[in-house]
Coordinates of C-alpha atoms and ligand atoms in Angstrom, one line a residue:
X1 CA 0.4 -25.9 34.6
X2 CA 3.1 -24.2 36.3
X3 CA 3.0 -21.5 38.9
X4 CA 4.2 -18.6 36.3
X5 CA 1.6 -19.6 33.9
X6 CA -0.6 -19.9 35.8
X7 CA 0.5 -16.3 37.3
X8 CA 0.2 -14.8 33.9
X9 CA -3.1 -16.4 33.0
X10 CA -4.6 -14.6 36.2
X11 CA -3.1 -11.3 35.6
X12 CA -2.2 -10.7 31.9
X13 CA -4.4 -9.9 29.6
X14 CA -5.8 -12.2 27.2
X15 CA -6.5 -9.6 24.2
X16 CA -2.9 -9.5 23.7
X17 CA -2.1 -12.9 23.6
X18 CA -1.2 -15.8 20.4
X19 CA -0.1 -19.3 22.6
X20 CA 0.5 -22.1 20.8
X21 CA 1.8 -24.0 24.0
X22 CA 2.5 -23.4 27.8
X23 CA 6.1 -21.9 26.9
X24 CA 8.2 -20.4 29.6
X25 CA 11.4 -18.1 29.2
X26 CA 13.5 -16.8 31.6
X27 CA 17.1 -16.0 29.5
X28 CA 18.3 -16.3 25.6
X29 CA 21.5 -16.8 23.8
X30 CA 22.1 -16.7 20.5
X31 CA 19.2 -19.3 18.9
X32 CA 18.3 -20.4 21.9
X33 CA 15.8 -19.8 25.0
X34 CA 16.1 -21.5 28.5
X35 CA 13.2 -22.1 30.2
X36 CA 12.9 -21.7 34.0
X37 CA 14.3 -25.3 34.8
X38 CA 17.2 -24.7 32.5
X39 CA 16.2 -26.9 29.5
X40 CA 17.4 -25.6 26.3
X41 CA 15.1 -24.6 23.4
X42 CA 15.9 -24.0 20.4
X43 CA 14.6 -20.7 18.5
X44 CA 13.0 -20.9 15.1
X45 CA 10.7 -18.1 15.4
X46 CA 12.6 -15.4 16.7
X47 CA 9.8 -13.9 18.6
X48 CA 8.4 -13.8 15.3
X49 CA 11.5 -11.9 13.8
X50 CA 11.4 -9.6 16.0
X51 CA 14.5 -11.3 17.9
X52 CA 16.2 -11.2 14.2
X53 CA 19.8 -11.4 15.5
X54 CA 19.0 -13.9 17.8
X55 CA 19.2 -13.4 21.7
X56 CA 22.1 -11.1 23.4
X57 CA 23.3 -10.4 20.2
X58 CA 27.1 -8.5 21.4
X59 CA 26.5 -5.2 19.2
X60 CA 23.4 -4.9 20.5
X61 CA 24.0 -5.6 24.5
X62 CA 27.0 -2.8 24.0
X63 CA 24.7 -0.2 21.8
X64 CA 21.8 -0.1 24.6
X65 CA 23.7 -0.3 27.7
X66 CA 25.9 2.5 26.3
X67 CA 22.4 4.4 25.5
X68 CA 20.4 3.7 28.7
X69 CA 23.8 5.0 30.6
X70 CA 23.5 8.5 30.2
X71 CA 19.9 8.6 27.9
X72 CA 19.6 12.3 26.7
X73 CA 15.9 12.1 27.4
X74 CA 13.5 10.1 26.1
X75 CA 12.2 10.7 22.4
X76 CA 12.5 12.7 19.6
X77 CA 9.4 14.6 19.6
X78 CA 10.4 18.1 20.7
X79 CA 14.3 17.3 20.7
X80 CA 17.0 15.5 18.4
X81 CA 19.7 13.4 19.6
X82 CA 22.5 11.9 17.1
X83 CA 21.2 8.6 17.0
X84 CA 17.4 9.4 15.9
X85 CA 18.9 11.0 13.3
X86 CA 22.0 8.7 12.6
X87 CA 18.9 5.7 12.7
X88 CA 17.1 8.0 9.9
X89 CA 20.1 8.6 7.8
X90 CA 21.2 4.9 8.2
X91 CA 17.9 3.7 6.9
X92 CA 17.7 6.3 3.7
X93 CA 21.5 5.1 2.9
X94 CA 20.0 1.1 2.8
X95 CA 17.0 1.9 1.5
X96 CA 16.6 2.7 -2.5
X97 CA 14.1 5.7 -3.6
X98 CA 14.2 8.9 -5.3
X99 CA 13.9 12.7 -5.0
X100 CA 13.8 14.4 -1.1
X101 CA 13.0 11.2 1.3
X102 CA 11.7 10.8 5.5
X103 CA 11.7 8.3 8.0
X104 CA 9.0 8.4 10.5
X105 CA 10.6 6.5 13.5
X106 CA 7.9 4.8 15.4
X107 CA 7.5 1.8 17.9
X108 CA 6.3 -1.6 16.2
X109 CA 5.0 -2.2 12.9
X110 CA 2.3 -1.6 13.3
X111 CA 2.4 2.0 14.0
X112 CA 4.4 2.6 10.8
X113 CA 2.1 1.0 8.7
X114 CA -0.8 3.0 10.2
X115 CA 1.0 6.0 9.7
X116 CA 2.2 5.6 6.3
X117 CA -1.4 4.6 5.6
X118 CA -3.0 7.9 6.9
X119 CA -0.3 9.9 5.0
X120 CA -1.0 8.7 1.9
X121 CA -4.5 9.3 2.5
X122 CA -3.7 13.2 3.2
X123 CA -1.0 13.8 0.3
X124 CA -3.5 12.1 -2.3
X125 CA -6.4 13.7 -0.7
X126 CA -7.9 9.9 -1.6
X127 CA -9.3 7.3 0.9
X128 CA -9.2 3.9 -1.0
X129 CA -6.4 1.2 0.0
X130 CA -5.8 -1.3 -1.7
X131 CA -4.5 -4.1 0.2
X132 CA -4.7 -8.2 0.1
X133 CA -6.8 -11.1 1.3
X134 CA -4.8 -12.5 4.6
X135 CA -2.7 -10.4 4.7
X136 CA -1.1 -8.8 8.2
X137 CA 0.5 -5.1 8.7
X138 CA -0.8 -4.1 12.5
X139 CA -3.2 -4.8 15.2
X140 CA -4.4 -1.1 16.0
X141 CA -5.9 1.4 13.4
X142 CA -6.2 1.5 9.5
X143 CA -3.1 -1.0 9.9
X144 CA -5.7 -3.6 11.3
X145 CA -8.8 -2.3 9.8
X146 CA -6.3 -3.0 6.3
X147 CA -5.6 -6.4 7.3
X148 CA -7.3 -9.4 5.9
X149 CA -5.7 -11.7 8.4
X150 CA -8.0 -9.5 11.2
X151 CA -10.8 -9.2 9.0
X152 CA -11.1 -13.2 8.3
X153 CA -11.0 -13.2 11.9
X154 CA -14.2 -10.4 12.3
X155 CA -12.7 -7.4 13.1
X156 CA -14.4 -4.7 10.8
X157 CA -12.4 -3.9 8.1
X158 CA -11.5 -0.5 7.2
X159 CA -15.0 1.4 5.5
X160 CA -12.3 2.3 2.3
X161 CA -10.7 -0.9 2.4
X162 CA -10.5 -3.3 -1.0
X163 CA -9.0 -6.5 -0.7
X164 CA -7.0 -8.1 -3.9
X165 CA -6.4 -11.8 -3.8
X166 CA -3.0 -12.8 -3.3
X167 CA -1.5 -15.2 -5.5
X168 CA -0.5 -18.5 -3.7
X169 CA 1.5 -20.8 -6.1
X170 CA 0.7 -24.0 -4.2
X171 CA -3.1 -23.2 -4.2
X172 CA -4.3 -21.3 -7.4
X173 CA -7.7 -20.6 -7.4
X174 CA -8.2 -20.3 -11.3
X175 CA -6.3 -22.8 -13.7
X176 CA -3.0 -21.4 -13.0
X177 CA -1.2 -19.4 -10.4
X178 CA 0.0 -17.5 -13.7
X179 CA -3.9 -16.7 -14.5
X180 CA -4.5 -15.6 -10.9
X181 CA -1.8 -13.2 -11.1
X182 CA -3.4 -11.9 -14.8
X183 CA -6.4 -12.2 -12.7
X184 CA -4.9 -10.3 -10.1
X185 CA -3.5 -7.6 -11.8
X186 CA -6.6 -6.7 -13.8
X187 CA -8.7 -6.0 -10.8
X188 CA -6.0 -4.0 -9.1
X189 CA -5.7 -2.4 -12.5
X190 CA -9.6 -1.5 -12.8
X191 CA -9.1 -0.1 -9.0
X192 CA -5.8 2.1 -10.0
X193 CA -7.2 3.7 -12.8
X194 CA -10.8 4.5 -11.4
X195 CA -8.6 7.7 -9.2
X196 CA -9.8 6.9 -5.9
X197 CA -6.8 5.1 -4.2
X198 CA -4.9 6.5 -2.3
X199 CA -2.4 3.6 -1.8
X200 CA -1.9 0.1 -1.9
X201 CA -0.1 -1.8 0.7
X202 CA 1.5 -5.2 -0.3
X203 CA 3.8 -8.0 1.8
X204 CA 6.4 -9.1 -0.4
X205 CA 6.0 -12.5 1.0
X206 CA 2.4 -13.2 2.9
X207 CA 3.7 -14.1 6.0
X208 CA 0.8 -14.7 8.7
X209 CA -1.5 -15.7 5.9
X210 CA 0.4 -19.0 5.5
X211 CA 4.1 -17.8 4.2
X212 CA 3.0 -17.5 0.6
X213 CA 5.7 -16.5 -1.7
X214 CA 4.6 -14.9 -4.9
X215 CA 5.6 -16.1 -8.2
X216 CA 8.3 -13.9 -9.5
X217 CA 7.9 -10.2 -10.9
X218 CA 4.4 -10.3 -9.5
X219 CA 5.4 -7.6 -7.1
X220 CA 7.8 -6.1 -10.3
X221 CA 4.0 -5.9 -12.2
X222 CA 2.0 -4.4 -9.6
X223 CA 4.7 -1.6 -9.1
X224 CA 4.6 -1.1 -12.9
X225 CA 0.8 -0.9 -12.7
X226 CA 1.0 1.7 -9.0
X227 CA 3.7 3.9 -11.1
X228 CA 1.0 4.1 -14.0
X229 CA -1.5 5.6 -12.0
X230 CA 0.2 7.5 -9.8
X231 CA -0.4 5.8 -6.7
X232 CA 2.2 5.3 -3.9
X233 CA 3.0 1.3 -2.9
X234 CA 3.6 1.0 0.5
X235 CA 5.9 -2.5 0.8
X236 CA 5.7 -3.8 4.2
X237 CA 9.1 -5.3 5.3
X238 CA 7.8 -5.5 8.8
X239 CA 8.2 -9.6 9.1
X240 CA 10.6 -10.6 5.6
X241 CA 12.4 -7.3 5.5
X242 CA 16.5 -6.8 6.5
X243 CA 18.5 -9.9 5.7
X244 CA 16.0 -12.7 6.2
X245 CA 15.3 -14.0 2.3
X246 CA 18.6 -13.9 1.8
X247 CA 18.3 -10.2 0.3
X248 CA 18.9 -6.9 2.5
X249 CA 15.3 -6.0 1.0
X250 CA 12.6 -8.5 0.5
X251 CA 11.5 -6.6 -2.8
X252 CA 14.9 -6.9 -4.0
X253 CA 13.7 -10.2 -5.1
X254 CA 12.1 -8.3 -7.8
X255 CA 14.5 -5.5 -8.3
X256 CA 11.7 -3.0 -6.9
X257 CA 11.9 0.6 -5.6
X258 CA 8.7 0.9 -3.6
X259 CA 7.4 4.6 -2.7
X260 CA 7.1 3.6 0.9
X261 CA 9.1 1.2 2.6
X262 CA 7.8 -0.1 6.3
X263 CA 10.2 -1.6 8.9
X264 CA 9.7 -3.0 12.5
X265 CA 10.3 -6.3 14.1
X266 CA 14.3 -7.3 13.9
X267 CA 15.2 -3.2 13.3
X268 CA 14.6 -2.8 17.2
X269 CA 17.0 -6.2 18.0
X270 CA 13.9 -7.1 20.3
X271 CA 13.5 -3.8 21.1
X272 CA 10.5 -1.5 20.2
X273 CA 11.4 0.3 17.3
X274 CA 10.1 0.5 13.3
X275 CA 10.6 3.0 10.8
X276 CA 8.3 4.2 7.2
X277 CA 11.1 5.3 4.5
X278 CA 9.2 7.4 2.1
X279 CA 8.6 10.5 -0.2
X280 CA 8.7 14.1 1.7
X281 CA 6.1 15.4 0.6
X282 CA 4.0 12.3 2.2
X283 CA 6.0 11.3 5.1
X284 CA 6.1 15.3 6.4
X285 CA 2.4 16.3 6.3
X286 CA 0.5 17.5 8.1
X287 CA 2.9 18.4 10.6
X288 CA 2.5 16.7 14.2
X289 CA -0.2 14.1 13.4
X290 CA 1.5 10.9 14.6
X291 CA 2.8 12.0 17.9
X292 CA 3.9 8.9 20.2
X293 CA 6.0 10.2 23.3
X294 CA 8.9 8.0 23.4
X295 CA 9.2 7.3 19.4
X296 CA 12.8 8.2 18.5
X297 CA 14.1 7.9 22.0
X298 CA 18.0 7.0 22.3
X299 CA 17.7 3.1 23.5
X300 CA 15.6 2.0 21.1
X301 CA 17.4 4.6 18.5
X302 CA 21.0 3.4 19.3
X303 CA 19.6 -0.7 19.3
X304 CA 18.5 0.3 15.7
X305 CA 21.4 1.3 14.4
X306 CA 23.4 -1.7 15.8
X307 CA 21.1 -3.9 14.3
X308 CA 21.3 -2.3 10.8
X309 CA 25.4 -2.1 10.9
X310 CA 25.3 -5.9 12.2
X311 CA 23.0 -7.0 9.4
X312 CA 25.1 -5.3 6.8
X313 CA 28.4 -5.8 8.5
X314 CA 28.2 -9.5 9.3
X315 CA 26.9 -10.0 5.5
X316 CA 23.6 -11.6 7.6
X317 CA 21.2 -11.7 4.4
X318 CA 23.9 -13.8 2.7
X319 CA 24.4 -16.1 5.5
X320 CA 20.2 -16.4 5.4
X321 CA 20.8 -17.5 1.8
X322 CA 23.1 -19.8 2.7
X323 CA 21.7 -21.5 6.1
X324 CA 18.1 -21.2 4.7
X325 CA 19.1 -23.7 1.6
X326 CA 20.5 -25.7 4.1
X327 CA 17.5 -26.0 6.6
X328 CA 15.1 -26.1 3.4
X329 CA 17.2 -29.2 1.3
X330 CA 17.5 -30.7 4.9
X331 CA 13.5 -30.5 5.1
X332 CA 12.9 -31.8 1.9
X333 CA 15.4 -34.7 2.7
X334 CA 12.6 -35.8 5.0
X335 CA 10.7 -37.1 2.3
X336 CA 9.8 -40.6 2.8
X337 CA 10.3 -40.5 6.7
X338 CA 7.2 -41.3 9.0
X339 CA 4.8 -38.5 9.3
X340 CA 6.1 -36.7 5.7
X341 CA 3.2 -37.3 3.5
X342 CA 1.2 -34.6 5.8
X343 CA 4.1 -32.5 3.9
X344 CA 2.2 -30.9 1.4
X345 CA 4.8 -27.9 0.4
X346 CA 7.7 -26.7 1.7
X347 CA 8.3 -23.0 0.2
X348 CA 10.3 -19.7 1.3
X349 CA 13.2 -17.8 0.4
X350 CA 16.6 -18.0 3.1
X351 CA 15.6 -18.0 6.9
X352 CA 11.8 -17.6 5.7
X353 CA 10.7 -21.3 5.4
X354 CA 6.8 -22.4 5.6
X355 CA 6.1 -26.0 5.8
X356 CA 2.1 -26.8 4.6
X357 CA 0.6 -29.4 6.8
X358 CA -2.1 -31.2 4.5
X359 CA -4.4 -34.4 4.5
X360 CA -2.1 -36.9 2.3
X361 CA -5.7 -37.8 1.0
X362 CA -7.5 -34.9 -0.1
X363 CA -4.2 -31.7 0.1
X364 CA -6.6 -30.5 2.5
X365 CA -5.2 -27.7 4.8
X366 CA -4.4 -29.8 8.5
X367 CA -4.7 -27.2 11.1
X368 CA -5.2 -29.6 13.9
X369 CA -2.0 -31.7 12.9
X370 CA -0.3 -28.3 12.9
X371 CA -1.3 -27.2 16.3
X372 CA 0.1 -30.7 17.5
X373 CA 3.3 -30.6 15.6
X374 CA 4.5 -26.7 17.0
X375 CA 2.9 -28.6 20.6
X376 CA 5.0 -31.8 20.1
X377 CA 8.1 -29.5 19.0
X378 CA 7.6 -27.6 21.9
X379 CA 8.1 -31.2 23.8
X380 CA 11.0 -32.2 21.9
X381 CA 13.2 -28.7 22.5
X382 CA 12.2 -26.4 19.4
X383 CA 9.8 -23.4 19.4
X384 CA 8.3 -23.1 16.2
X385 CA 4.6 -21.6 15.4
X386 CA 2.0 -22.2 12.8
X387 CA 0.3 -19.8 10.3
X388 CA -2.1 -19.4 7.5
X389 CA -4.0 -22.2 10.1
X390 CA -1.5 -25.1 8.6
X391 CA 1.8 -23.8 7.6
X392 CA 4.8 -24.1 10.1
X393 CA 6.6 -20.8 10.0
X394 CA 10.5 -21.4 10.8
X395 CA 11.7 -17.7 10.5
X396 CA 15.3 -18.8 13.1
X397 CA 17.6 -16.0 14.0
X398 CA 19.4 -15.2 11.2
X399 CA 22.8 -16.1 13.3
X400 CA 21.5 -20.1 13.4
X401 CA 24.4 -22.2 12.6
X402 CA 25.0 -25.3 10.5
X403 CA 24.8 -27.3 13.6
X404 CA 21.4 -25.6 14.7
X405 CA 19.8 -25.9 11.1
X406 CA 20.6 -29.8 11.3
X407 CA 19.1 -30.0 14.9
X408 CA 16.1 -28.3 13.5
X409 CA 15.4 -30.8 10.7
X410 CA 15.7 -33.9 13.2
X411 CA 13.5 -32.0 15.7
X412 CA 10.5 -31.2 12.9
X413 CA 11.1 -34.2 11.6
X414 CA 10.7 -35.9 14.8
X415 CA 7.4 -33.9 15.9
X416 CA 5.6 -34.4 12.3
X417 CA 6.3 -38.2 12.7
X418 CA 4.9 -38.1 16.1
X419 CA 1.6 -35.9 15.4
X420 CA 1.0 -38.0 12.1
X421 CA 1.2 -41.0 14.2
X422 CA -1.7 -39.8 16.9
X423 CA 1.3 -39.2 19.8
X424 CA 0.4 -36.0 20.8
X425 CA -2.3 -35.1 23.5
X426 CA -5.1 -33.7 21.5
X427 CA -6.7 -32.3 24.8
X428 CA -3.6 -30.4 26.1
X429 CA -3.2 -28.7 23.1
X430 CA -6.7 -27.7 22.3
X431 CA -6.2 -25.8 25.5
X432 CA -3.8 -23.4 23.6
X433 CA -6.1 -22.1 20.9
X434 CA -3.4 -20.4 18.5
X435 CA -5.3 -18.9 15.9
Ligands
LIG501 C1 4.0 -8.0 7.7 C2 3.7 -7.4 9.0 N1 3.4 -6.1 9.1 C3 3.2 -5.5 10.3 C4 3.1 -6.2 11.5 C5 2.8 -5.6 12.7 O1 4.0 -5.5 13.5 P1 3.9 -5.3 15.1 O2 3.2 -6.5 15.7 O3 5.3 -5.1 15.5 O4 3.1 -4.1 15.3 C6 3.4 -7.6 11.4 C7 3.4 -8.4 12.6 O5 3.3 -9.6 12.6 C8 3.7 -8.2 10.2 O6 4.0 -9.5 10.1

């Protein structure tokens, strides 16, 4: 182990950490991270999205150091400044909704779920939220306490919490993936109409809970069924949202206008920053009950709007389209390689691709072969990082190129051959837990 790791392991705390492998960084480019002896990786997490327009992205180097020159002080809770409020306008210009709308500008997703959560819970005057199994929206508040992915783990989950199964097309739990989503939608339905929820909170795709991707209009019917009952849907575009399925929106998908739109991740261009887009009348009460000091503040603020005008400007949810069929056909063209029986699926929508590790024998989930694959990728030059226990999650900026998305394929293709075939230090990686 190196002298930084080893550095961080003695003063860092381990609460706050997901490893996967002893990865070092000390500069980024575009898809790419250098590690401190100069060796080349290439990105396909993106910092879990939250490095969306890859590293050093131009619009965003000039929109902060332009910011952080001459700051007019530090958040927008007692003052306004033109780009907290440029951010908020930009966001209720790309984001589709009805009547009087508000952005609460906050720090990481997690924070905007929470405090779209809690609103909801005040303008219904209802404490029910209806959320799904393995799902992810936060790590702090009713955000976590909402979030199957912690409560599989044993965090308690929220007292009002009720948890919905989500559909997963490559696993169905009934006969059908169509009869889990009838399934589906008559227990939300029961819930909805018994006038206790105050919300429900969906992912368009499941991300952390193993990159599901519903079958289509699933989301379309459990709108129709929210709008019924009067209940706000909060859609959480922390992780899929802003260009990466090849869709500005991820809801798009199913031609959708949620109540409550949540943002985080790639808005802040590695940055801090996420947003809630929502009704007034839920997103402005009670006054001054989600106060975080530097929320709004100019850098993060001016990043934001950088990273909104690049996405829409460069036509970056097209080029996801486009680059995500690429890396996805050149995937599937591994079939029949060494190593790609332990493919079991290989689902996603543009730069949102999950690849399911299984037992050729029994479809069994593999989660030890994928904790050596991201560990042998690691080796070979890619960073890549599991979820859902087996599924490799390759979420790449959305700038990757042709070039990169080919380089990708021969890299995964290379490390699933090598796991499959027992080359990869079982002991090292157990030392990196992942989850
Ligand atoms: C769908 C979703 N919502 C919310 C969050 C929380 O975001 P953050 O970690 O920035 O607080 C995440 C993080 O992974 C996420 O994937």
């Amino acid at each position: 182990m190196s002298t930084l790791y080893a550095r961080d392991e003695a003063a860092v705390a381990g609460i706050e950490k997901l490893r996967f492998f002893p990865l070092e960084v000390v500069s980024g480019h575009g898809s790419t991270l250098v590690d401190p002896a100069g060796r080349e990786l290439l990105d396909l997490s993106a910092t879990w999205t939250a490095s969306g327009l890859g590293h050093g992205h131009p619009a965003i180097v000039e929109a902060v150091t332009r910011a952080v020159r001459d700051a007019p002080g530090s958040g927008g809770l007692s003052a306004v400044h033109p780009d907290s409020v440029g951010l908020a306008e930009d966001l209720l210009a790309l984001v589709p909704g009805d009547g009087e709308r508000r952005v609460y500008l906050g720090h990481a997703g997690s924070d905007a779920n929470d405090v779209a959560l809690r609103a909801c819970r005040h303008a219904t005057g209802r404490r029910t939220v209806l959320a799904f199994e393995h799902s992810y929206h936060g790590g702090v508040g009713v955000a976590m306490g909402v979030s199957g992915v912690h409560v599989d783990a044993g965090a308690p989950p929220d007292p009002d919490a009720v948890f919905l199964p989500y559909p997963n097309p490559f696993r169905p739990v009934g006969d059908s993936v169509e009869a889990d989503v009838t399934a589906c939608l008559e227990l939300a339905e029961g819930h909805l109409a018994g006038g206790s929820i105050a919300c429900l909170i969906v992912e368009p795709i499941l991300s952390d809970g193993g990159l599901i991707v519903p079958p289509d209009g699933f989301l379309a019917r459990l709108h129709g069924l929210c709008r019924r009952h009067g209940v706000p849907m909060i859609c959480d575009e922390v992780k899929m949202g802003l260009g990466r399925p090849g869709t500005l929106h991820a809801f798009d998908h199913d031609g959708i206008t949620p109540d409550i739109v949540t943002f985080g991740k790639v808005l802040g261009g590695g940055l801090p920053l996420s947003a809630a887009v929502g009704p007034a009348h839920i997103l402005d009460n009670p006054p001054a009950a989600a106060l975080l000091t530097t929320a709004g503040n100019p850098v993060c603020t001016a990043a934001g709007r950088a990273v909104l005008a690049t996405i829409v400007g460069e036509q970056l949810p097209e080029r996801a389209a486009a680059i995500g069929a690429l890396l996805a056909d050149g995937l599937r063209g591994l079939a029949g390689s060494p190593g790609a029986e332990r493919i079991g699926d290989i689902r996603g929508r543009g730069l949102a691709i999950g690849v399911e590790l299984v037992d050729p024998d029994s479809g069994e989930r593999d989660s030890r072969l994928a904790g050596q694959v991201v560990y042998r990728a690691w080796e070979l030059g890619a960073i890549v990082y599991y979820v859902g226990g087996n599924v490799l999650e390759i979420t790449p900026p959305l700038v990757l190129t042709e070039a990169e998305a080919g380089r990708a394929v021969e890299i995964l293709g290379a490390a699933i051959a090598d796991a499959a075939a027992g080359k990869v230090n079982a002991e090292e990686v157990a030392r990196y837990a992942g989850w």
